[in-house]
Amino acid sequence: MKIPKITIITASYNSEKTIKETIESVLKQTYLNIEYLIIDGGSSDNTISIVKKYEKVFEGRLKFLSEKDQGIYDAWNKGLEMASGDWISFLGSDDEYLPNAILNYVNYINERKGDNLEFVSSKVELINSDKKTLRIIGQPWNWNKFKIYMNTSHVGTLHSVKLFTKYGKFNTEFKIVGDYELLLRANKNLRTGYIDNVTAKMTVGGVSNQSRIVFQETFKAKVRNGSRTIIEAKWDMYMAELKYYTRRVLGLV
């Protein structure tokens, strides 16, 4: 079995209340060929001191950078510059992996080693700040769906380094949907895989939960990359808003 190196990147900013659990979830991974990069935006709380306590525990596998940035995608791009792994995963500073998450991904990648995969996703459990499960998200990538909305999950998913070589890094013009915009560049040619299990928990309420900005940026990403016409993208935005506010009334977001 090939033993690929996995780079996990966490962007943080004033995350003292949540980052310990995030780090612990990486530390508990049963797959060990992991490089962990924490890119901090210059936190003014105890985030930095919490991270430093883990440097020895990771035995050289944890690297930490703290400086001002222009948002999460700027931080992720800095992480990409530092990364030495074959595959890259992005984990929020208030999100968590399940213990066998990376091992499950690696086993899947090895099973499909002849398919030249670029992006592998899974199911993700959405939780609130009280750790209550809201719902499970994440479907297999399908271009006819993906060009309308991001039907895959992104937390903890794996991206081949070849993906960034081929399509570039994250566009920092986007503050929330830069991950979606990057994958739209590949259009229907994206080579994907899917694990039909939950591999991570995502806390609702972070930057990606700013609904109005999400809708506007999603519209911009679709039109810019030619996946939808202006009229189609506006219709998609209307339907997304309707779905979001319905879920909000039902307490699912």
PDB file of C-alpha atoms in Angstrom, residues 34-197:
ATOM      1  CA  ILE A  34       0.505  13.653   8.511  1.00  0.00           C
ATOM      2  CA  GLU A  35       1.889  17.175   8.411  1.00  0.00           C
ATOM      3  CA  TYR A  36      -0.219  19.701  10.341  1.00  0.00           C
ATOM      4  CA  LEU A  37      -0.023  23.407   9.486  1.00  0.00           C
ATOM      5  CA  ILE A  38      -1.828  26.011  11.581  1.00  0.00           C
ATOM      6  CA  ILE A  39      -1.925  29.414   9.899  1.00  0.00           C
ATOM      7  CA  ASP A  40      -3.035  32.054  12.381  1.00  0.00           C
ATOM      8  CA  GLY A  41      -4.131  35.564  11.452  1.00  0.00           C
ATOM      9  CA  GLY A  42      -2.425  37.268  14.382  1.00  0.00           C
ATOM     10  CA  SER A  43      -4.734  36.268  17.225  1.00  0.00           C
ATOM     11  CA  SER A  44      -4.972  38.506  20.289  1.00  0.00           C
ATOM     12  CA  ASP A  45      -6.454  35.841  22.591  1.00  0.00           C
ATOM     13  CA  ASN A  46      -4.845  32.604  23.854  1.00  0.00           C
ATOM     14  CA  THR A  47      -4.898  30.776  20.499  1.00  0.00           C
ATOM     15  CA  ILE A  48      -1.137  31.033  20.010  1.00  0.00           C
ATOM     16  CA  SER A  49      -0.270  29.749  23.482  1.00  0.00           C
ATOM     17  CA  ILE A  50      -2.663  26.802  23.056  1.00  0.00           C
ATOM     18  CA  VAL A  51      -1.056  25.832  19.745  1.00  0.00           C
ATOM     19  CA  LYS A  52       2.476  26.084  21.138  1.00  0.00           C
ATOM     20  CA  LYS A  53       1.624  23.570  23.871  1.00  0.00           C
ATOM     21  CA  TYR A  54       1.119  20.944  21.157  1.00  0.00           C
ATOM     22  CA  GLU A  55       4.358  21.459  19.215  1.00  0.00           C
ATOM     23  CA  LYS A  56       6.310  18.822  21.170  1.00  0.00           C
ATOM     24  CA  VAL A  57       3.388  16.393  21.201  1.00  0.00           C
ATOM     25  CA  PHE A  58       3.332  16.313  17.395  1.00  0.00           C
ATOM     26  CA  GLU A  59       7.072  15.528  17.335  1.00  0.00           C
ATOM     27  CA  GLY A  60       7.937  17.841  14.463  1.00  0.00           C
ATOM     28  CA  ARG A  61       4.774  17.220  12.439  1.00  0.00           C
ATOM     29  CA  LEU A  62       3.165  20.528  13.503  1.00  0.00           C
ATOM     30  CA  LYS A  63       4.209  23.845  11.957  1.00  0.00           C
ATOM     31  CA  PHE A  64       2.752  27.149  13.070  1.00  0.00           C
ATOM     32  CA  LEU A  65       2.658  30.625  11.530  1.00  0.00           C
ATOM     33  CA  SER A  66       0.991  33.692  13.043  1.00  0.00           C
ATOM     34  CA  GLU A  67       0.763  36.964  11.119  1.00  0.00           C
ATOM     35  CA  LYS A  68      -1.888  39.263   9.695  1.00  0.00           C
ATOM     36  CA  ASP A  69      -3.711  37.924   6.661  1.00  0.00           C
ATOM     37  CA  GLN A  70      -6.506  38.899   4.284  1.00  0.00           C
ATOM     38  CA  GLY A  71      -8.922  36.185   5.320  1.00  0.00           C
ATOM     39  CA  ILE A  72      -9.223  32.415   5.284  1.00  0.00           C
ATOM     40  CA  TYR A  73      -8.199  31.898   1.648  1.00  0.00           C
ATOM     41  CA  ASP A  74      -5.091  34.020   2.076  1.00  0.00           C
ATOM     42  CA  ALA A  75      -4.237  31.840   5.086  1.00  0.00           C
ATOM     43  CA  TRP A  76      -4.901  28.657   3.111  1.00  0.00           C
ATOM     44  CA  ASN A  77      -2.676  29.909   0.286  1.00  0.00           C
ATOM     45  CA  LYS A  78       0.109  30.503   2.806  1.00  0.00           C
ATOM     46  CA  GLY A  79      -0.411  26.947   3.986  1.00  0.00           C
ATOM     47  CA  LEU A  80      -0.150  25.665   0.420  1.00  0.00           C
ATOM     48  CA  GLU A  81       3.220  27.406   0.100  1.00  0.00           C
ATOM     49  CA  MET A  82       4.446  25.576   3.218  1.00  0.00           C
ATOM     50  CA  ALA A  83       2.858  22.196   2.450  1.00  0.00           C
ATOM     51  CA  SER A  84       4.964  19.170   1.523  1.00  0.00           C
ATOM     52  CA  GLY A  85       2.183  16.566   1.342  1.00  0.00           C
ATOM     53  CA  ASP A  86       0.810  14.645  -1.624  1.00  0.00           C
ATOM     54  CA  TRP A  87      -2.733  15.512  -0.574  1.00  0.00           C
ATOM     55  CA  ILE A  88      -4.083  18.617   1.162  1.00  0.00           C
ATOM     56  CA  SER A  89      -6.988  18.846   3.600  1.00  0.00           C
ATOM     57  CA  PHE A  90      -8.518  21.970   5.154  1.00  0.00           C
ATOM     58  CA  LEU A  91      -9.979  21.774   8.653  1.00  0.00           C
ATOM     59  CA  GLY A  92     -11.639  24.765  10.325  1.00  0.00           C
ATOM     60  CA  SER A  93     -10.494  25.904  13.759  1.00  0.00           C
ATOM     61  CA  ASP A  94     -13.887  24.908  15.174  1.00  0.00           C
ATOM     62  CA  ASP A  95     -14.236  21.646  13.222  1.00  0.00           C
ATOM     63  CA  GLU A  96     -13.118  18.110  14.079  1.00  0.00           C
ATOM     64  CA  TYR A  97     -12.100  14.903  12.332  1.00  0.00           C
ATOM     65  CA  LEU A  98     -13.392  11.532  13.420  1.00  0.00           C
ATOM     66  CA  PRO A  99     -10.443   9.319  14.553  1.00  0.00           C
ATOM     67  CA  ASN A 100     -10.129   7.192  11.382  1.00  0.00           C
ATOM     68  CA  ALA A 101     -10.937   9.971   8.912  1.00  0.00           C
ATOM     69  CA  ILE A 102      -7.549  10.287   7.216  1.00  0.00           C
ATOM     70  CA  LEU A 103      -6.973   6.518   7.204  1.00  0.00           C
ATOM     71  CA  ASN A 104     -10.321   6.038   5.455  1.00  0.00           C
ATOM     72  CA  TYR A 105      -9.361   8.629   2.851  1.00  0.00           C
ATOM     73  CA  VAL A 106      -5.952   7.054   2.233  1.00  0.00           C
ATOM     74  CA  ASN A 107      -7.440   3.562   1.893  1.00  0.00           C
ATOM     75  CA  TYR A 108      -9.959   4.900  -0.614  1.00  0.00           C
ATOM     76  CA  ILE A 109      -7.285   6.724  -2.620  1.00  0.00           C
ATOM     77  CA  ASN A 110      -5.151   3.578  -2.769  1.00  0.00           C
ATOM     78  CA  GLU A 111      -8.132   1.512  -3.923  1.00  0.00           C
ATOM     79  CA  ARG A 112      -8.583   3.939  -6.826  1.00  0.00           C
ATOM     80  CA  LYS A 113      -4.918   4.690  -7.476  1.00  0.00           C
ATOM     81  CA  GLY A 114      -5.322   4.262 -11.231  1.00  0.00           C
ATOM     82  CA  ASP A 115      -8.021   6.924 -11.511  1.00  0.00           C
ATOM     83  CA  ASN A 116      -5.775   9.972 -10.977  1.00  0.00           C
ATOM     84  CA  LEU A 117      -8.190  11.499  -8.479  1.00  0.00           C
ATOM     85  CA  GLU A 118      -7.948  15.228  -7.750  1.00  0.00           C
ATOM     86  CA  PHE A 119     -10.650  15.714  -5.102  1.00  0.00           C
ATOM     87  CA  VAL A 120     -12.141  13.230  -2.635  1.00  0.00           C
ATOM     88  CA  SER A 121     -15.035  14.196  -0.356  1.00  0.00           C
ATOM     89  CA  SER A 122     -17.273  12.489   2.191  1.00  0.00           C
ATOM     90  CA  LYS A 123     -20.229  13.107   4.457  1.00  0.00           C
ATOM     91  CA  VAL A 124     -19.928  15.699   7.238  1.00  0.00           C
ATOM     92  CA  GLU A 125     -21.975  16.067  10.407  1.00  0.00           C
ATOM     93  CA  LEU A 126     -23.212  19.616  10.983  1.00  0.00           C
ATOM     94  CA  ILE A 127     -23.327  20.543  14.668  1.00  0.00           C
ATOM     95  CA  ASN A 128     -24.107  23.698  16.631  1.00  0.00           C
ATOM     96  CA  SER A 129     -22.005  25.306  19.368  1.00  0.00           C
ATOM     97  CA  ASP A 130     -23.625  22.963  21.917  1.00  0.00           C
ATOM     98  CA  LYS A 131     -22.430  19.928  19.891  1.00  0.00           C
ATOM     99  CA  LYS A 132     -26.002  19.074  18.897  1.00  0.00           C
ATOM    100  CA  THR A 133     -26.279  17.334  15.530  1.00  0.00           C
ATOM    101  CA  LEU A 134     -28.278  19.372  13.028  1.00  0.00           C
ATOM    102  CA  ARG A 135     -27.992  17.243   9.889  1.00  0.00           C
ATOM    103  CA  ILE A 136     -25.610  15.303   7.649  1.00  0.00           C
ATOM    104  CA  ILE A 137     -24.353  16.945   4.460  1.00  0.00           C
ATOM    105  CA  GLY A 138     -22.201  15.878   1.528  1.00  0.00           C
ATOM    106  CA  GLN A 139     -23.140  14.076  -1.679  1.00  0.00           C
ATOM    107  CA  PRO A 140     -20.992  12.549  -4.420  1.00  0.00           C
ATOM    108  CA  TRP A 141     -19.676  15.214  -6.796  1.00  0.00           C
ATOM    109  CA  ASN A 142     -21.936  15.574  -9.826  1.00  0.00           C
ATOM    110  CA  TRP A 143     -21.303  18.364 -12.317  1.00  0.00           C
ATOM    111  CA  ASN A 144     -24.977  18.924 -13.158  1.00  0.00           C
ATOM    112  CA  LYS A 145     -25.647  19.557  -9.469  1.00  0.00           C
ATOM    113  CA  PHE A 146     -22.323  21.164  -8.585  1.00  0.00           C
ATOM    114  CA  LYS A 147     -22.639  23.930 -11.170  1.00  0.00           C
ATOM    115  CA  ILE A 148     -25.858  24.983  -9.395  1.00  0.00           C
ATOM    116  CA  TYR A 149     -24.806  24.540  -5.771  1.00  0.00           C
ATOM    117  CA  MET A 150     -21.940  22.984  -3.823  1.00  0.00           C
ATOM    118  CA  ASN A 151     -23.440  19.547  -3.299  1.00  0.00           C
ATOM    119  CA  THR A 152     -20.210  18.149  -1.854  1.00  0.00           C
ATOM    120  CA  SER A 153     -18.935  18.889   1.625  1.00  0.00           C
ATOM    121  CA  HIS A 154     -15.573  20.622   1.937  1.00  0.00           C
ATOM    122  CA  VAL A 155     -14.532  20.238   5.583  1.00  0.00           C
ATOM    123  CA  GLY A 156     -11.741  17.701   5.826  1.00  0.00           C
ATOM    124  CA  THR A 157     -11.888  16.674   2.164  1.00  0.00           C
ATOM    125  CA  LEU A 158      -8.694  15.767   0.315  1.00  0.00           C
ATOM    126  CA  HIS A 159      -7.252  17.710  -2.622  1.00  0.00           C
ATOM    127  CA  SER A 160      -4.394  16.339  -4.674  1.00  0.00           C
ATOM    128  CA  VAL A 161      -1.493  18.785  -4.989  1.00  0.00           C
ATOM    129  CA  LYS A 162      -1.953  18.279  -8.744  1.00  0.00           C
ATOM    130  CA  LEU A 163      -5.269  20.131  -8.459  1.00  0.00           C
ATOM    131  CA  PHE A 164      -3.524  23.337  -7.360  1.00  0.00           C
ATOM    132  CA  THR A 165      -0.777  22.935  -9.953  1.00  0.00           C
ATOM    133  CA  LYS A 166      -3.424  22.613 -12.638  1.00  0.00           C
ATOM    134  CA  TYR A 167      -5.972  25.234 -11.562  1.00  0.00           C
ATOM    135  CA  GLY A 168      -4.080  27.582  -9.245  1.00  0.00           C
ATOM    136  CA  LYS A 169      -4.575  28.617  -5.645  1.00  0.00           C
ATOM    137  CA  PHE A 170      -7.577  30.177  -3.922  1.00  0.00           C
ATOM    138  CA  ASN A 171      -8.834  33.531  -5.190  1.00  0.00           C
ATOM    139  CA  THR A 172      -8.667  35.909  -2.227  1.00  0.00           C
ATOM    140  CA  GLU A 173     -11.358  38.143  -3.754  1.00  0.00           C
ATOM    141  CA  PHE A 174     -13.762  35.596  -2.290  1.00  0.00           C
ATOM    142  CA  LYS A 175     -14.198  35.629   1.478  1.00  0.00           C
ATOM    143  CA  ILE A 176     -16.511  32.629   1.926  1.00  0.00           C
ATOM    144  CA  VAL A 177     -16.941  30.521  -1.245  1.00  0.00           C
ATOM    145  CA  GLY A 178     -13.351  30.452  -2.512  1.00  0.00           C
ATOM    146  CA  ASP A 179     -13.279  26.660  -2.161  1.00  0.00           C
ATOM    147  CA  TYR A 180     -16.337  26.361  -4.427  1.00  0.00           C
ATOM    148  CA  GLU A 181     -14.880  28.837  -6.927  1.00  0.00           C
ATOM    149  CA  LEU A 182     -11.630  26.862  -7.154  1.00  0.00           C
ATOM    150  CA  LEU A 183     -13.444  23.631  -7.994  1.00  0.00           C
ATOM    151  CA  LEU A 184     -15.667  25.399 -10.532  1.00  0.00           C
ATOM    152  CA  ARG A 185     -12.530  26.203 -12.543  1.00  0.00           C
ATOM    153  CA  ALA A 186     -12.157  22.508 -13.315  1.00  0.00           C
ATOM    154  CA  ASN A 187     -15.681  22.437 -14.738  1.00  0.00           C
ATOM    155  CA  LYS A 188     -16.943  18.939 -15.587  1.00  0.00           C
ATOM    156  CA  ASN A 189     -13.360  17.672 -15.910  1.00  0.00           C
ATOM    157  CA  LEU A 190     -12.743  17.423 -12.153  1.00  0.00           C
ATOM    158  CA  ARG A 191     -11.648  13.882 -11.232  1.00  0.00           C
ATOM    159  CA  THR A 192     -13.451  13.040  -8.011  1.00  0.00           C
ATOM    160  CA  GLY A 193     -14.087  10.338  -5.444  1.00  0.00           C
ATOM    161  CA  TYR A 194     -16.538   9.983  -2.575  1.00  0.00           C
ATOM    162  CA  ILE A 195     -16.584   8.186   0.776  1.00  0.00           C
ATOM    163  CA  ASP A 196     -20.112   7.335   1.887  1.00  0.00           C
ATOM    164  CA  ASN A 197     -19.340   7.854   5.580  1.00  0.00           C
TER     165      ASN A 197
END
